[in-house]
Amino acid sequence: DAMVIQNPRYQVTQFGKPVTLSCSQTLNHNVMYWYQQKSSQAPKLLFHYYDKDFNNEADTPDNFQSRRPNTSFCFLDIRSPGLGDAAMYLCATGQETQYFGPGTRLLVL
Amino acid sequence: SQQGEEDPQALSIQEGENATMNCSYKTSINNLQWYRQNSGRGLVHLILIRSNEREKHSGRLRVTLDTSKKSSSLLITASRAADTASYFCATDYGGNTPLVFGKGTRLSVIA
């Protein structure tokens, strides 16, 4: 059974049109992560939560925000997507090792 | 940056051969982990080696850790076409800090 679920798997948006990506986990871990991954690059950490304690990486763009309404769910909001935001977005959970979702591929037109 | 370095960036081998990938890091770690990523998918955890361990095995995977050289290697023995993927090392520096992923090695196993 899937432990980390991401929806949608593919998302197409227009330049400047807000978009929300969602993630849910069934492992009941208190830590969740959002990564951005561009082609042939390492995942780049955007945010992480320890419970409701939100941690924003220093170089995460201001138009990226996140919400975690409860332990199981986490959202990534991109307020005004630019062409450079086209990427794979990965959600993960786990204390020592990380369990990743399948990712959402975002295309910005 | 604490990001680790992996080499080679890309590796192409014949099925049945062994594949070795290396990872170097910069400061003391709690543990080092290897992940695999198939094209267009999420990462999958393969193996974790702690700072007080020198070698670990899991199936066809063998991981070594040399803390004096701040380096690790992942060996895949008797490779298969299905091993074709990107492999990332990730270092855990402890203290509730997130994992730091290396740049990855793209492995192609040719049948």
Tab-separated table of C-alpha atoms in Angstrom:
chain	number	residue	atom	x	y	z
A	1	ASP	CA	0.000	0.000	0.000
A	2	ALA	CA	1.222	3.465	-0.810
A	3	MET	CA	2.653	5.214	2.224
A	4	VAL	CA	3.166	8.660	0.707
A	5	ILE	CA	0.626	9.816	-1.828
A	6	GLN	CA	0.967	12.857	-4.016
A	7	ASN	CA	-1.748	14.448	-6.110
A	8	PRO	CA	-1.882	15.199	-8.869
A	9	ARG	CA	0.910	13.261	-10.546
A	10	TYR	CA	1.039	15.796	-13.363
A	11	GLN	CA	0.010	19.417	-13.142
A	12	VAL	CA	-0.074	21.958	-15.930
A	13	THR	CA	-0.524	25.601	-15.028
A	14	GLN	CA	-0.159	28.937	-16.700
A	15	PHE	CA	2.511	31.468	-15.952
A	16	GLY	CA	1.440	33.358	-12.821
A	17	LYS	CA	-1.579	31.163	-12.050
A	18	PRO	CA	-1.503	29.826	-8.476
A	19	VAL	CA	-1.224	26.102	-8.049
A	20	THR	CA	-1.444	23.775	-5.061
A	21	LEU	CA	0.188	20.382	-4.792
A	22	SER	CA	-0.876	17.939	-2.121
A	23	CYS	CA	0.748	15.166	-0.159
A	24	SER	CA	-0.563	12.693	2.352
A	25	GLN	CA	1.166	10.020	4.388
A	26	THR	CA	-0.103	6.971	6.219
A	27	LEU	CA	2.987	6.436	8.357
A	28	ASN	CA	1.952	8.914	11.057
A	29	HIS	CA	5.425	10.474	11.058
A	30	ASN	CA	5.759	13.903	12.585
A	31	VAL	CA	8.252	15.050	9.942
A	32	MET	CA	7.345	15.968	6.367
A	33	TYR	CA	9.479	17.438	3.597
A	34	TRP	CA	8.942	19.153	0.272
A	35	TYR	CA	11.671	18.964	-2.375
A	36	GLN	CA	12.055	20.462	-5.812
A	37	GLN	CA	13.958	18.400	-8.355
A	38	LYS	CA	14.956	19.575	-11.796
A	39	SER	CA	16.156	17.326	-14.542
A	40	SER	CA	19.348	15.394	-13.718
A	41	GLN	CA	19.792	17.236	-10.429
A	42	ALA	CA	19.619	16.295	-6.775
A	43	PRO	CA	16.414	16.976	-4.847
A	44	LYS	CA	16.520	20.463	-3.363
A	45	LEU	CA	14.843	20.883	0.003
A	46	LEU	CA	12.223	23.656	0.069
A	47	PHE	CA	10.608	23.205	3.497
A	48	HIS	CA	10.244	20.735	6.276
A	49	TYR	CA	7.949	20.328	9.272
A	50	TYR	CA	8.600	18.787	12.632
A	51	ASP	CA	5.002	18.430	13.757
A	52	LYS	CA	3.666	21.946	13.180
A	53	ASP	CA	7.087	23.550	13.518
A	54	PHE	CA	7.735	24.941	10.043
A	55	ASN	CA	11.265	25.291	8.662
A	56	ASN	CA	11.871	27.248	5.502
A	57	GLU	CA	15.170	26.816	3.666
A	58	ALA	CA	17.005	30.109	3.214
A	59	ASP	CA	16.990	29.993	-0.584
A	60	THR	CA	13.383	28.881	-1.061
A	61	PRO	CA	11.656	31.484	-3.260
A	62	ASP	CA	9.090	33.713	-1.576
A	63	ASN	CA	6.285	32.585	-3.888
A	64	PHE	CA	6.528	29.070	-2.421
A	65	GLN	CA	4.484	28.445	0.703
A	66	SER	CA	3.378	25.391	2.603
A	67	ARG	CA	0.565	24.321	4.898
A	68	ARG	CA	0.240	21.343	7.168
A	69	PRO	CA	-3.278	21.163	8.585
A	70	ASN	CA	-2.672	17.851	10.354
A	71	THR	CA	-0.112	15.057	10.691
A	72	SER	CA	-1.187	13.279	7.531
A	73	PHE	CA	-1.477	16.110	5.029
A	74	CYS	CA	0.860	18.730	3.668
A	75	PHE	CA	0.375	21.213	0.826
A	76	LEU	CA	2.749	23.170	-1.369
A	77	ASP	CA	1.345	26.420	-2.714
A	78	ILE	CA	3.073	28.231	-5.554
A	79	ARG	CA	1.511	31.672	-5.657
A	80	SER	CA	2.803	32.893	-8.999
A	81	PRO	CA	4.558	30.140	-10.904
A	82	GLY	CA	7.265	31.162	-13.311
A	83	LEU	CA	8.783	29.130	-16.125
A	84	GLY	CA	11.719	28.329	-13.843
A	85	ASP	CA	9.399	26.602	-11.386
A	86	ALA	CA	8.728	23.763	-13.790
A	87	ALA	CA	10.120	20.726	-12.013
A	88	MET	CA	9.297	17.538	-10.178
A	89	TYR	CA	8.033	18.198	-6.654
A	90	LEU	CA	8.651	15.440	-4.168
A	91	CYS	CA	7.083	14.988	-0.774
A	92	ALA	CA	8.713	12.801	1.846
A	93	THR	CA	8.256	11.731	5.421
A	94	GLY	CA	10.347	9.835	7.939
A	95	GLN	CA	12.541	10.433	10.924
A	96	GLU	CA	15.844	8.766	10.062
A	97	THR	CA	15.220	7.369	6.604
A	98	GLN	CA	12.883	9.140	4.247
A	99	TYR	CA	9.924	7.684	2.400
A	100	PHE	CA	9.157	9.542	-0.781
A	101	GLY	CA	5.981	9.948	-2.733
A	102	PRO	CA	5.961	9.407	-6.511
A	103	GLY	CA	6.196	13.136	-7.145
A	104	THR	CA	4.149	15.723	-9.007
A	105	ARG	CA	5.567	16.946	-12.283
A	106	LEU	CA	4.701	20.606	-12.777
A	107	LEU	CA	4.639	22.168	-16.198
A	108	VAL	CA	4.301	25.948	-16.513
A	109	LEU	CA	3.075	27.300	-19.827
B	1	SER	CA	27.420	23.969	1.259
B	2	GLN	CA	27.401	20.584	2.929
B	3	GLN	CA	26.224	18.858	-0.222
B	4	GLY	CA	28.134	15.685	-0.944
B	5	GLU	CA	29.810	14.913	-4.204
B	6	GLU	CA	29.270	11.723	-6.109
B	7	ASP	CA	31.287	10.175	-8.816
B	8	PRO	CA	31.017	9.213	-11.463
B	9	GLN	CA	28.144	11.423	-12.628
B	10	ALA	CA	27.183	8.737	-15.106
B	11	LEU	CA	28.105	5.081	-15.463
B	12	SER	CA	27.263	2.660	-18.231
B	13	ILE	CA	27.945	-1.068	-17.846
B	14	GLN	CA	26.917	-4.409	-19.276
B	15	GLU	CA	24.452	-6.633	-17.504
B	16	GLY	CA	26.252	-8.952	-15.105
B	17	GLU	CA	29.065	-6.517	-14.363
B	18	ASN	CA	29.537	-4.813	-11.022
B	19	ALA	CA	28.801	-1.108	-10.590
B	20	THR	CA	30.617	1.064	-8.076
B	21	MET	CA	29.558	4.567	-7.114
B	22	ASN	CA	31.333	6.863	-4.698
B	23	CYS	CA	30.207	9.636	-2.410
B	24	SER	CA	32.283	12.159	-0.504
B	25	TYR	CA	31.094	14.529	2.199
B	26	LYS	CA	32.562	17.380	4.185
B	27	THR	CA	31.891	17.164	7.922
B	28	SER	CA	31.207	14.491	10.535
B	29	ILE	CA	28.000	12.537	10.068
B	30	ASN	CA	25.605	10.424	12.089
B	31	ASN	CA	24.867	8.156	9.170
B	32	LEU	CA	24.991	7.984	5.406
B	33	GLN	CA	22.193	6.618	3.255
B	34	TRP	CA	21.823	5.555	-0.353
B	35	TYR	CA	18.664	6.084	-2.363
B	36	ARG	CA	17.615	4.993	-5.806
B	37	GLN	CA	15.413	6.917	-8.224
B	38	ASN	CA	13.874	5.473	-11.356
B	39	SER	CA	13.196	7.979	-14.096
B	40	GLY	CA	10.247	10.228	-13.260
B	41	ARG	CA	9.622	8.615	-9.874
B	42	GLY	CA	10.275	9.298	-6.215
B	43	LEU	CA	13.381	8.172	-4.357
B	44	VAL	CA	13.506	4.802	-2.660
B	45	HIS	CA	15.682	4.154	0.380
B	46	LEU	CA	18.216	1.363	-0.195
B	47	ILE	CA	20.541	1.162	2.755
B	48	LEU	CA	21.783	3.116	5.790
B	49	ILE	CA	25.245	2.883	7.289
B	50	ARG	CA	26.043	4.476	10.636
B	51	SER	CA	29.198	6.404	11.398
B	52	ASN	CA	30.540	3.579	13.571
B	53	GLU	CA	30.029	0.974	10.836
B	54	ARG	CA	32.497	0.250	8.052
B	55	GLU	CA	30.571	-2.074	5.773
B	56	LYS	CA	27.009	-3.181	5.263
B	57	HIS	CA	25.301	-5.601	2.892
B	58	SER	CA	21.787	-5.900	1.578
B	59	GLY	CA	21.188	-8.451	-1.163
B	60	ARG	CA	23.374	-7.441	-4.108
B	61	LEU	CA	24.276	-4.129	-2.476
B	62	ARG	CA	27.419	-3.514	-0.515
B	63	VAL	CA	28.104	-0.175	1.127
B	64	THR	CA	31.356	0.888	2.725
B	65	LEU	CA	32.077	3.940	4.832
B	66	ASP	CA	35.477	5.469	5.510
B	67	THR	CA	35.007	8.265	8.020
B	68	SER	CA	38.699	9.197	7.934
B	69	LYS	CA	38.386	9.967	4.217
B	70	LYS	CA	34.778	11.155	4.548
B	71	SER	CA	33.705	8.882	1.753
B	72	SER	CA	31.360	6.019	1.012
B	73	SER	CA	30.930	3.633	-1.864
B	74	LEU	CA	27.961	1.663	-3.147
B	75	LEU	CA	28.677	-1.554	-4.992
B	76	ILE	CA	25.959	-3.307	-6.971
B	77	THR	CA	27.044	-6.798	-7.891
B	78	ALA	CA	25.845	-8.773	-10.904
B	79	SER	CA	23.931	-5.813	-12.258
B	80	ARG	CA	20.659	-6.191	-14.121
B	81	ALA	CA	18.924	-3.982	-16.647
B	82	ALA	CA	16.362	-3.219	-13.937
B	83	ASP	CA	19.113	-1.560	-11.861
B	84	THR	CA	19.145	1.294	-14.376
B	85	ALA	CA	18.366	4.370	-12.274
B	86	SER	CA	19.934	7.347	-10.535
B	87	TYR	CA	21.581	6.665	-7.200
B	88	PHE	CA	21.936	9.346	-4.534
B	89	CYS	CA	23.869	9.378	-1.319
B	90	ALA	CA	22.432	11.375	1.562
B	91	THR	CA	24.212	12.411	4.716
B	92	ASP	CA	22.616	12.806	8.128
B	93	TYR	CA	24.447	15.347	10.251
B	94	GLY	CA	22.225	14.776	13.261
B	95	GLY	CA	20.537	17.307	15.494
B	96	ASN	CA	17.228	17.103	13.637
B	97	THR	CA	18.803	18.600	10.523
B	98	PRO	CA	17.420	17.311	7.211
B	99	LEU	CA	19.327	14.899	5.035
B	100	VAL	CA	21.696	16.436	2.504
B	101	PHE	CA	21.554	14.711	-0.875
B	102	GLY	CA	24.480	14.376	-3.243
B	103	LYS	CA	24.212	15.128	-6.938
B	104	GLY	CA	23.692	11.523	-7.902
B	105	THR	CA	25.121	8.947	-10.265
B	106	ARG	CA	23.117	7.888	-13.320
B	107	LEU	CA	23.603	4.199	-13.875
B	108	SER	CA	22.725	2.537	-17.158
B	109	VAL	CA	22.857	-1.248	-17.323
B	110	ILE	CA	22.798	-2.532	-20.866
B	111	ALA	CA	21.272	-5.929	-21.520
